[in-house]
XYZ file of C-alpha atoms in Angstrom:
697
model
C -2.241 20.778 15.146
C -1.772 17.016 14.913
C -1.266 17.218 11.158
C 1.299 19.965 11.518
C 3.494 18.101 13.978
C 3.261 14.730 12.211
C 6.340 14.081 10.080
C 6.333 12.044 6.894
C 9.156 9.499 6.877
C 10.993 8.184 3.824
C 9.561 5.012 2.328
C 11.371 1.663 2.775
C 12.258 1.698 -0.926
C 13.779 5.184 -0.718
C 15.863 4.084 2.271
C 17.023 0.936 0.474
C 17.931 2.737 -2.754
C 19.906 5.322 -0.767
C 21.740 2.543 1.073
C 22.527 0.700 -2.174
C 23.742 3.956 -3.731
C 26.148 4.646 -0.862
C 27.386 1.049 -0.894
C 27.970 1.035 -4.654
C 29.706 4.401 -4.489
C 32.253 3.095 -2.004
C 32.614 -0.199 -3.894
C 33.260 1.586 -7.188
C 36.041 3.695 -5.700
C 37.643 0.613 -4.150
C 37.363 -1.427 -7.371
C 38.793 1.336 -9.536
C 41.705 1.912 -7.143
C 42.504 -1.821 -6.905
C 42.354 -2.455 -10.658
C 44.315 0.668 -11.582
C 46.877 -0.152 -8.908
C 47.173 -3.729 -10.193
C 47.707 -2.524 -13.772
C 50.357 -0.040 -12.663
C 52.178 -2.788 -10.757
C 51.967 -5.510 -13.415
C 52.230 -3.473 -16.646
C 55.092 -1.439 -18.002
C 53.700 2.099 -17.846
C 56.413 4.285 -19.284
C 54.723 7.229 -20.986
C 52.051 9.762 -20.145
C 49.904 8.183 -22.850
C 50.147 4.819 -21.099
C 49.169 6.442 -17.805
C 46.152 8.091 -19.462
C 45.124 4.689 -20.869
C 45.342 3.165 -17.387
C 43.230 5.933 -15.913
C 40.725 5.587 -18.763
C 40.397 1.880 -17.985
C 39.847 2.737 -14.308
C 37.117 5.247 -15.145
C 35.494 2.824 -17.579
C 35.564 0.086 -14.972
C 33.938 2.419 -12.458
C 31.200 3.123 -15.006
C 30.845 -0.619 -15.599
C 30.479 -1.327 -11.884
C 27.687 1.221 -11.380
C 24.237 0.307 -12.764
C 23.685 3.816 -14.050
C 20.427 2.739 -15.637
C 19.019 1.939 -12.171
C 17.359 5.329 -11.421
C 15.752 5.544 -14.849
C 14.615 1.909 -14.891
C 13.342 2.171 -11.322
C 11.319 5.274 -12.208
C 9.893 3.687 -15.359
C 8.958 0.439 -13.575
C 7.250 2.365 -10.765
C 5.483 4.634 -13.268
C 4.164 1.633 -15.191
C 2.993 0.193 -11.867
C 1.183 3.464 -11.148
C -0.571 3.161 -14.503
C -1.699 -0.386 -13.768
C -2.931 0.632 -10.311
C -4.849 3.550 -11.794
C -6.697 1.128 -14.067
C -7.703 -0.727 -10.878
C -9.033 2.520 -9.334
C -6.025 3.136 -7.052
C -4.470 6.568 -7.715
C -0.876 6.762 -6.447
C 0.500 10.240 -5.784
C 4.098 9.244 -5.099
C 6.092 6.717 -7.136
C 7.950 5.190 -4.196
C 4.621 4.472 -2.478
C 3.867 1.776 -5.066
C 6.438 -0.591 -3.601
C 5.658 0.433 -0.015
C 2.105 -0.847 -0.289
C 3.439 -4.152 -1.542
C 5.576 -4.388 1.612
C 2.688 -3.594 3.963
C 2.385 -6.036 6.856
C -0.613 -4.313 8.491
C -3.566 -2.505 6.907
C -5.439 -0.292 9.347
C -8.812 0.146 7.713
C -11.734 2.382 8.475
C -15.014 0.441 8.488
C -17.633 2.725 6.992
C -17.370 3.095 3.232
C -14.226 0.983 2.912
C -15.292 -2.385 4.266
C -18.967 -1.463 3.988
C -21.071 0.229 1.300
C -21.454 3.508 3.226
C -25.199 3.372 2.503
C -26.552 3.841 6.002
C -30.161 2.747 6.431
C -32.164 2.948 9.650
C -33.661 -0.496 10.189
C -34.674 -0.243 13.859
C -36.044 2.474 16.151
C -35.898 1.756 19.890
C -37.917 3.910 22.303
C -39.198 3.597 25.847
C -42.394 1.890 24.622
C -40.904 -0.677 22.265
C -38.856 -1.572 19.202
C -40.020 -0.782 15.658
C -38.635 -2.179 12.426
C -38.198 0.158 9.420
C -38.279 -1.531 6.012
C -36.483 -0.473 2.831
C -32.818 -0.058 1.992
C -30.527 2.505 0.453
C -31.517 6.129 -0.024
C -34.851 5.554 -1.751
C -37.492 6.729 0.791
C -39.746 3.715 0.356
C -40.715 1.544 3.316
C -42.960 1.292 6.345
C -42.918 0.958 10.125
C -43.569 -2.550 11.423
C -43.945 -4.124 14.846
C -44.033 -7.906 15.090
C -44.377 -8.012 11.304
C -47.518 -5.819 11.239
C -47.880 -2.113 10.398
C -47.369 0.138 13.419
C -50.732 1.468 14.683
C -50.070 2.067 18.395
C -50.402 5.877 18.710
C -48.067 6.109 21.740
C -45.253 4.177 20.093
C -45.832 5.987 16.791
C -45.520 9.364 18.527
C -42.224 8.299 20.132
C -40.841 7.042 16.805
C -41.856 10.314 15.097
C -40.061 12.280 17.843
C -36.848 10.226 17.450
C -36.770 10.587 13.661
C -37.693 14.286 13.678
C -35.038 15.076 16.302
C -32.437 13.151 14.283
C -33.347 15.284 11.266
C -32.978 18.533 13.226
C -29.456 17.761 14.454
C -28.546 17.117 10.850
C -26.724 18.744 7.911
C -27.391 16.241 5.130
C -29.535 16.827 2.047
C -31.611 14.169 0.272
C -32.261 14.828 -3.420
C -34.081 13.102 -6.242
C -32.377 13.212 -9.645
C -34.648 11.524 -12.157
C -35.230 8.025 -10.866
C -32.211 8.100 -8.541
C -31.993 9.389 -4.979
C -28.695 10.954 -3.912
C -27.355 12.506 -0.733
C -25.076 15.352 0.119
C -23.462 15.127 3.517
C -22.889 12.444 6.118
C -24.583 9.087 5.328
C -25.689 8.676 8.959
C -27.450 12.043 8.794
C -29.006 11.098 5.471
C -30.356 7.860 6.970
C -32.574 9.937 9.299
C -33.922 11.963 6.377
C -34.759 8.773 4.459
C -36.463 7.149 7.455
C -38.418 10.318 8.195
C -39.683 10.405 4.595
C -41.177 6.925 5.139
C -43.565 8.393 7.755
C -46.373 10.297 6.039
C -46.320 14.044 6.627
C -43.457 14.013 9.141
C -40.921 15.916 6.998
C -43.392 18.679 6.161
C -44.503 19.059 9.779
C -40.916 19.282 11.061
C -39.841 21.831 8.469
C -42.888 24.040 9.193
C -42.474 23.818 12.953
C -38.762 24.373 13.618
C -36.236 27.024 12.668
C -32.512 26.621 13.351
C -30.713 29.244 15.385
C -27.305 27.714 15.841
C -25.357 24.524 15.244
C -22.779 22.874 17.499
C -20.880 20.658 15.008
C -19.900 17.059 15.619
C -16.417 16.443 16.967
C -14.683 13.110 17.405
C -13.877 13.997 21.023
C -17.526 14.674 22.043
C -19.042 12.176 19.572
C -22.106 14.429 19.562
C -23.766 17.052 17.350
C -26.334 19.589 18.549
C -28.691 22.062 16.973
C -30.425 24.976 18.730
C -33.979 25.245 17.345
C -36.934 27.600 17.687
C -40.292 25.810 18.082
C -42.759 27.969 16.160
C -45.768 25.944 17.334
C -44.943 26.625 20.975
C -44.667 30.375 20.738
C -40.995 30.522 19.835
C -39.700 28.273 22.609
C -36.056 27.306 22.143
C -34.713 23.770 22.490
C -31.354 22.050 22.116
C -31.556 18.858 20.024
C -28.587 16.463 20.278
C -27.643 13.352 18.305
C -24.654 11.053 18.868
C -23.146 7.922 20.395
C -25.799 6.402 22.722
C -23.483 5.619 25.642
C -22.012 9.132 25.525
C -25.370 10.837 25.068
C -27.027 8.831 27.840
C -24.446 10.113 30.322
C -25.665 13.665 29.533
C -29.333 12.782 30.103
C -31.280 13.174 33.346
C -34.761 12.328 32.037
C -36.585 10.357 29.354
C -39.683 11.039 27.253
C -42.287 8.277 27.669
C -45.766 8.444 26.070
C -45.522 12.189 25.709
C -44.392 12.757 29.313
C -40.960 13.558 30.711
C -39.847 11.134 33.427
C -36.718 11.025 35.525
C -34.131 8.452 34.412
C -33.632 5.794 37.049
C -30.525 3.645 37.262
C -32.486 0.550 36.273
C -33.865 2.343 33.223
C -30.340 3.392 32.209
C -29.289 -0.241 32.367
C -32.259 -1.225 30.177
C -31.269 1.403 27.579
C -27.659 0.178 27.574
C -28.895 -3.415 27.201
C -30.907 -2.308 24.176
C -27.766 -0.643 22.818
C -25.878 -3.931 23.139
C -28.676 -5.787 21.323
C -28.456 -3.404 18.396
C -24.656 -3.594 18.301
C -24.699 -7.408 18.479
C -26.847 -7.415 15.331
C -24.122 -5.387 13.546
C -26.305 -2.277 13.661
C -24.709 1.085 14.200
C -26.590 2.743 17.079
C -27.247 6.484 17.320
C -29.307 8.176 20.022
C -31.217 11.472 20.143
C -32.199 13.725 23.025
C -33.363 17.283 23.612
C -33.553 19.980 26.270
C -36.097 22.810 26.271
C -34.555 26.069 27.438
C -36.133 27.840 30.397
C -37.973 31.114 29.649
C -35.410 33.888 29.305
C -32.459 31.486 29.030
C -30.035 32.569 26.312
C -29.288 30.027 23.530
C -26.019 28.354 24.607
C -22.920 28.841 22.489
C -20.679 26.302 24.226
C -21.127 22.549 23.983
C -20.760 22.084 27.735
C -23.625 24.480 28.387
C -25.906 23.045 25.713
C -25.372 19.301 26.027
C -26.455 18.789 29.663
C -29.586 17.734 31.542
C -31.003 16.312 28.326
C -34.227 14.377 27.851
C -33.596 10.994 26.194
C -35.906 10.271 23.237
C -34.592 6.931 21.947
C -32.135 5.475 19.517
C -31.939 3.966 16.073
C -30.020 1.012 14.682
C -28.470 1.578 11.251
C -27.354 -1.121 8.895
C -24.429 -0.485 6.588
C -24.023 -3.716 4.625
C -20.533 -5.062 4.059
C -19.228 -4.846 0.514
C -19.699 -8.261 -1.120
C -16.095 -8.301 -2.325
C -14.627 -7.225 1.047
C -14.669 -10.681 2.659
C -12.763 -12.253 -0.251
C -10.278 -9.363 -0.200
C -9.725 -9.778 3.555
C -9.154 -13.515 3.071
C -6.622 -12.860 0.298
C -4.785 -10.314 2.447
C -4.609 -12.759 5.362
C -3.277 -15.510 3.069
C -0.586 -13.050 2.044
C 0.380 -12.582 5.699
C -1.076 -9.061 5.858
C -2.923 -8.358 9.100
C -6.104 -6.257 8.973
C -6.922 -3.928 11.869
C -10.372 -2.325 11.791
C -10.401 1.166 13.316
C -13.873 2.603 13.794
C -15.731 5.199 15.802
C -18.631 2.768 16.218
C -19.652 0.863 19.320
C -17.206 -1.994 20.113
C -19.875 -4.690 19.645
C -20.828 -3.320 16.226
C -17.213 -3.253 15.124
C -16.572 -6.753 16.477
C -19.615 -8.160 14.666
C -18.661 -6.629 11.318
C -15.053 -7.798 11.816
C -16.338 -11.317 12.496
C -18.592 -11.276 9.432
C -15.684 -10.207 7.217
C -13.162 -12.613 8.737
C -10.954 -9.865 10.162
C -11.263 -11.333 13.653
C -12.995 -14.275 15.296
C -16.510 -13.710 16.608
C -16.272 -12.588 20.211
C -12.637 -11.500 19.842
C -11.381 -8.762 22.135
C -11.708 -5.145 21.070
C -9.680 -2.130 22.129
C -11.524 1.116 22.827
C -10.103 4.598 22.713
C -10.594 4.946 26.463
C -8.588 1.762 27.100
C -5.940 2.932 24.646
C -5.374 6.114 26.641
C -4.290 4.069 29.644
C -1.643 2.088 27.760
C 2.008 3.035 27.304
C 5.222 1.447 26.052
C 5.275 -2.347 25.826
C 1.651 -2.653 26.990
C 0.504 -0.515 24.056
C 2.693 -2.434 21.603
C 1.341 -5.752 22.895
C -2.258 -4.516 22.612
C -2.005 -3.350 18.996
C -0.094 -6.530 18.149
C -2.963 -8.753 19.317
C -6.204 -6.783 18.854
C -7.777 -6.487 15.387
C -10.738 -4.194 16.245
C -10.291 -0.703 17.713
C -13.538 1.138 18.479
C -14.608 4.535 19.759
C -11.320 6.100 18.708
C -10.305 9.738 18.257
C -7.664 11.207 15.867
C -5.032 10.997 18.611
C -5.861 7.332 19.161
C -5.496 6.525 15.448
C -2.113 8.233 15.412
C -0.988 6.284 18.493
C -2.085 2.992 16.938
C -0.093 3.679 13.758
C 2.981 4.814 15.704
C 2.828 1.757 17.980
C 2.629 -0.614 15.013
C 5.579 1.120 13.351
C 7.560 0.890 16.593
C 6.882 -2.862 16.411
C 8.705 -2.855 13.020
C 5.508 -3.190 10.987
C 4.998 -1.488 7.616
C 1.608 0.166 8.035
C -0.997 1.195 5.477
C -3.760 3.381 6.914
C -7.088 4.223 5.275
C -9.412 7.088 6.091
C -11.818 9.665 4.720
C -12.337 12.410 7.304
C -10.188 15.297 8.449
C -9.677 13.416 11.734
C -7.950 10.603 9.785
C -5.368 12.893 8.153
C -2.651 12.821 10.888
C -2.643 9.009 11.001
C -2.551 8.823 7.177
C 0.421 11.183 7.081
C 2.281 9.236 9.779
C 1.640 5.795 8.226
C 4.122 4.263 5.793
C 1.410 4.650 3.179
C -1.749 6.666 3.715
C -4.780 5.687 1.664
C -7.576 8.251 1.271
C -11.099 7.639 0.036
C -11.676 9.288 -3.332
C -15.482 9.438 -3.189
C -16.188 10.333 0.443
C -12.733 11.601 1.433
C -12.087 15.227 2.338
C -9.503 17.352 0.523
C -7.384 17.469 3.688
C -7.284 13.671 3.839
C -6.409 13.343 0.152
C -3.610 15.885 0.544
C -2.110 13.953 3.484
C -2.387 10.564 1.726
C 0.018 8.786 -0.609
C -2.722 6.959 -2.499
C -6.395 7.651 -3.246
C -9.028 4.965 -3.798
C -11.271 6.123 -6.618
C -13.962 3.622 -5.552
C -13.506 3.676 -1.730
C -13.216 -0.109 -1.882
C -11.093 -2.273 0.426
C -10.688 -4.849 -2.346
C -8.843 -2.167 -4.351
C -6.285 -1.864 -1.536
C -5.603 -5.606 -1.664
C -5.269 -5.455 -5.465
C -2.780 -2.618 -5.000
C -0.841 -4.725 -2.450
C -0.626 -7.484 -5.067
C 0.656 -4.994 -7.655
C 3.137 -3.529 -5.161
C 4.538 -6.967 -4.374
C 4.922 -7.735 -8.069
C 6.783 -4.442 -8.540
C 9.102 -5.149 -5.604
C 9.805 -8.592 -7.065
C 10.679 -7.003 -10.409
C 12.937 -4.456 -8.708
C 14.852 -7.351 -7.165
C 14.991 -9.080 -10.562
C 16.537 -6.195 -12.468
C 18.874 -5.390 -9.574
C 20.012 -9.027 -9.638
C 20.526 -8.777 -13.382
C 22.343 -5.428 -13.346
C 24.643 -6.172 -10.433
C 25.539 -9.723 -11.515
C 26.229 -8.537 -15.064
C 28.285 -5.593 -13.851
C 30.201 -7.796 -11.425
C 31.029 -10.024 -14.413
C 32.635 -7.024 -16.116
C 34.567 -6.073 -12.970
C 35.832 -9.624 -12.363
C 36.785 -9.930 -16.048
C 38.917 -6.798 -15.895
C 40.473 -7.622 -12.532
C 41.369 -11.262 -13.210
C 42.270 -10.429 -16.790
C 44.947 -8.045 -15.544
C 46.116 -10.361 -12.754
C 46.243 -13.430 -15.036
C 47.488 -11.580 -18.137
C 50.587 -13.752 -18.397
C 48.668 -17.040 -18.243
C 46.051 -16.194 -20.871
C 48.486 -14.681 -23.365
C 47.735 -10.964 -22.900
C 51.377 -10.169 -22.060
C 52.468 -11.642 -25.390
C 50.497 -9.099 -27.452
C 53.151 -6.413 -27.124
C 50.748 -3.815 -25.664
C 51.979 -1.738 -22.750
C 48.552 -1.833 -21.114
C 47.372 -5.435 -21.409
C 43.652 -5.471 -20.539
C 40.969 -7.961 -21.667
C 38.532 -5.234 -22.817
C 39.046 -1.656 -23.925
C 37.103 1.258 -22.500
C 34.666 1.635 -25.416
C 33.752 -2.052 -25.213
C 32.981 -1.765 -21.496
C 30.811 1.280 -22.094
C 29.015 -0.455 -24.974
C 28.213 -3.477 -22.785
C 26.673 -1.185 -20.189
C 24.718 0.730 -22.801
C 23.411 -2.498 -24.280
C 22.446 -4.366 -21.104
C 21.538 -1.546 -18.692
C 18.725 -0.385 -20.936
C 16.246 -2.554 -22.850
C 16.881 -5.970 -21.185
C 16.873 -4.516 -17.657
C 13.692 -2.559 -18.382
C 12.024 -5.659 -19.837
C 12.872 -7.610 -16.672
C 11.308 -4.752 -14.700
C 7.908 -5.454 -16.287
C 8.064 -9.229 -15.825
C 4.622 -10.752 -15.052
C 4.139 -11.515 -11.331
C 4.638 -15.063 -10.114
C 1.586 -17.093 -9.141
C 2.587 -17.215 -5.470
C 3.035 -13.448 -5.070
C 0.120 -13.287 -2.585
C 1.022 -16.517 -0.806
C 4.315 -15.212 0.523
C 4.607 -13.311 3.816
C 5.216 -9.540 3.619
C 8.767 -8.263 3.559
C 10.129 -7.470 7.002
C 11.296 -3.937 7.685
C 14.803 -5.284 8.405
C 14.906 -7.322 5.192
C 17.196 -5.890 2.541
C 16.307 -5.567 -1.114
C 19.589 -7.360 -1.784
C 19.963 -10.006 0.903
C 22.806 -12.486 1.482
C 21.305 -15.143 -0.749
C 20.998 -12.633 -3.573
C 24.581 -11.419 -3.082
C 25.821 -15.015 -3.281
C 23.985 -15.433 -6.573
C 25.364 -12.134 -7.910
C 28.954 -13.062 -7.068
C 28.545 -16.605 -8.431
C 27.164 -15.418 -11.780
C 29.814 -12.681 -11.973
C 32.647 -15.167 -11.429
C 31.235 -17.628 -13.999
C 30.791 -14.791 -16.470
C 34.368 -13.621 -15.961
C 35.741 -17.174 -16.296
C 34.037 -17.886 -19.634
C 34.972 -14.428 -20.944
C 38.633 -15.025 -20.166
C 38.405 -18.511 -21.721
C 37.050 -16.901 -24.893
C 39.907 -14.384 -24.804
C 42.460 -17.180 -24.422
C 40.881 -19.141 -27.293
C 41.188 -16.122 -29.549
C 44.751 -15.186 -28.602
C 47.940 -16.809 -29.742
C 49.715 -18.429 -26.791
C 48.200 -18.670 -23.346
C 46.874 -21.854 -21.725
C 44.491 -22.869 -24.525
C 46.761 -21.840 -27.359
C 44.686 -19.813 -29.796
C 45.916 -18.428 -33.088
C 44.433 -14.926 -33.395
C 45.680 -11.448 -32.631
C 44.630 -9.141 -29.785
C 41.676 -7.692 -31.719
C 40.246 -11.135 -32.448
C 40.764 -12.276 -28.857
C 39.140 -9.187 -27.439
C 36.252 -9.449 -29.915
C 35.555 -13.014 -28.815
C 35.775 -12.015 -25.142
C 33.635 -8.926 -25.775
C 30.969 -10.942 -27.618
C 30.955 -13.757 -25.081
C 30.449 -11.304 -22.228
C 27.549 -9.564 -24.018
C 25.850 -12.863 -24.853
C 26.441 -14.154 -21.315
C 24.631 -11.117 -19.952
C 21.733 -11.779 -22.323
C 21.543 -15.375 -21.060
C 21.691 -13.936 -17.563
C 18.353 -12.197 -18.221
C 16.644 -15.561 -17.728
C 18.639 -16.343 -14.578
C 17.669 -13.030 -13.011
C 13.919 -13.684 -13.181
C 14.193 -15.794 -10.030
C 16.866 -16.670 -7.509
C 15.206 -20.037 -6.829
C 12.896 -21.071 -9.680
C 14.312 -22.504 -12.894
C 14.904 -20.092 -15.759
C 12.827 -22.409 -17.948
C 9.667 -21.914 -15.878
C 7.257 -19.498 -17.615
C 9.964 -18.978 -20.211
C 7.751 -17.266 -22.771
C 5.450 -15.181 -20.566
C 7.475 -11.963 -21.034
C 7.429 -11.037 -24.709
C 9.152 -7.713 -23.972
C 12.203 -9.581 -22.658
C 12.513 -11.663 -25.807
C 12.226 -8.523 -27.913
C 14.903 -6.728 -25.862
C 17.273 -9.712 -26.139
C 16.744 -9.898 -29.897
C 17.485 -6.180 -30.340
C 20.593 -6.320 -28.114
C 21.940 -9.403 -29.913
C 21.378 -7.749 -33.295
C 23.255 -4.630 -32.171
C 26.167 -6.757 -30.946
C 26.316 -8.549 -34.309
C 26.428 -5.138 -35.994
C 29.292 -3.921 -33.781
C 31.313 -7.038 -34.604
C 30.492 -7.615 -38.267
C 30.115 -4.111 -39.734
C 33.493 -2.650 -40.807
C 32.661 0.974 -40.062
C 31.995 0.045 -36.398
C 35.119 -2.108 -36.007
C 37.449 0.858 -35.577
C 35.215 2.543 -32.996
C 34.964 -0.559 -30.821
C 38.336 -2.237 -31.567
C 36.561 -5.313 -32.969
C 37.088 -7.577 -35.949
C 34.523 -9.721 -37.809
C 34.168 -13.270 -36.485
C 33.671 -16.473 -38.443
C 30.574 -18.620 -37.894
C 32.604 -21.122 -35.873
C 33.816 -18.352 -33.561
C 30.229 -17.159 -33.063
C 29.182 -20.688 -32.124
C 32.035 -20.875 -29.603
C 30.951 -17.537 -28.097
C 27.307 -18.631 -27.851
C 28.288 -21.980 -26.309
C 30.552 -20.375 -23.734
C 27.987 -17.678 -22.913
C 25.279 -20.304 -22.275
C 27.395 -21.752 -19.454
C 26.140 -18.846 -17.312
C 22.621 -20.228 -17.644
C 23.581 -23.835 -16.903
C 25.826 -22.893 -13.980
C 23.039 -20.900 -12.329
C 20.554 -23.715 -12.950
C 22.946 -26.112 -11.207
C 23.256 -23.722 -8.242
C 19.461 -23.394 -7.913
C 19.048 -27.174 -8.102
C 21.691 -27.785 -5.428
C 20.339 -25.079 -3.103
C 16.807 -26.425 -3.573
C 17.890 -29.890 -2.445
C 19.756 -28.445 0.539
C 16.646 -26.482 1.602
C 14.622 -29.694 1.637
């Protein structure tokens, strides 16, 4: 039900690209109308052919203004990012999710299996008569029972421990298998931990299997936090009993008696407090506590089918403390995420003290920090809920509804939320989050279907590596957008000011009815040349060293912010100025007094603009850092520039291409002038970065 009513929102990148598309669409129409109108006013349009030429220029200018390579380049850059993430064991199902993870400001992480190994091992058994340590680790059933460092020999305590472990194996659906030298499990790791511990007690597994026969199972639910099994006791003439396993505090509230030294005694209030104190001791040692209880049915009583009828008036047997060691790489990954300004929120079904201890060990929260339980969460609304999820980093004893509320509250606080999970109960929160991350090893099919990304190794460190990759991709998206839009604005400004200033730069003296600095085919060629290989090469630029030292992008932050727009306009104006200077140098008349005809002037302007855009590739790699920093780290960019420059030389120097592009071969001196003028784009942007850097200080 929760999954069905939870809606998946568009990613921040999808929203931004849509916004940029709408903005560019309106800008293109305005630019085309203004330029065409200016030409019609300033030029002598007398024939239908002249009018068609004007309209062709307008259409070409519209094409020049739109970075039509953007969708393709964006898809390729995201796809390459998906490939790199896959090599790091992060499988992305949706391209736009790659960038979203890089923008994440909060990661809500499940504890078991993500931050820990998910290799539950019972290390302590606590009964009415004492506390017993169980040695061994992992799923290999090798170990012994110890008390005060010596083998357990007390028959009373041993009988109680056997009862706890056997009951935990009855209310259980896991399977422990040996495959060669390796032991593997099928099912829940907590269930498997009981099977492993039971196997460490000689003869216990065989005795349990021969004695009991299951009649019915009442499955675990996150609301009850309990699982029960209805069993027939063959040794007691077919008596029927309900055996229940689950959260100790929840289970204890269903108990009215306790088994002590083989006898059933009523549970006093003081004894309940002692049991809860023992629970706190286990939780404070970062052990996950689970309790077991049973209830023999009265003669003639029908086996209950409802949980409420079965899980009542139980006899408390004891509880176990399970250790699930933290992944060795998790602490370093948490530290890296925190340095990057990404907050980690641990969401677990465990006892609050257990969650707080693990969070402290991993550096997610300070030791002793406040926790938020599901019960407390239910009483919070509005600003109180927002304030709670803003401050608390450990949420314990939560249900699926609680997880969904936590995610929604964080999103309402303008956070970009990544949510991890493995069970069916995690699926609604994963679907609602900005990016849902499912566990690939332990995750259910429902969870994987609801998620945007799957961790092939169930490792939190993989999430942080994916965040790093996502940030690098977002940085590259900004780089090629900066390059495309500044280059395209250079073309637009060249056409606009070329028409407006036609008399000053000598265009009016050429005798053409439609005096424009570039013809339509030249504009289209520039776009074809620069909107492809160079832009794509910028899109795979290596990430900067400080990519994980910067804070995450705010939800209100635009892909193209004011600072970036200023840089785009500045580069576009410089590009237009040097292009028109090149045109003036190549034309007879004008301010600079050249000596060539219109074809030579346009060829010089055309070439200067192409080369300026190639120089602009280096500017676009950063809006603050110098273009000369890490100049040779992107070999693809150098290759793309070399290919584009070679193609431009061919268009200018090869006779059979001159007619198609209205060009004429240039002398070596003219080429040097074009290269020198084009390089001004680089130096002008370097000067801007230097000045802005000093002002920021």
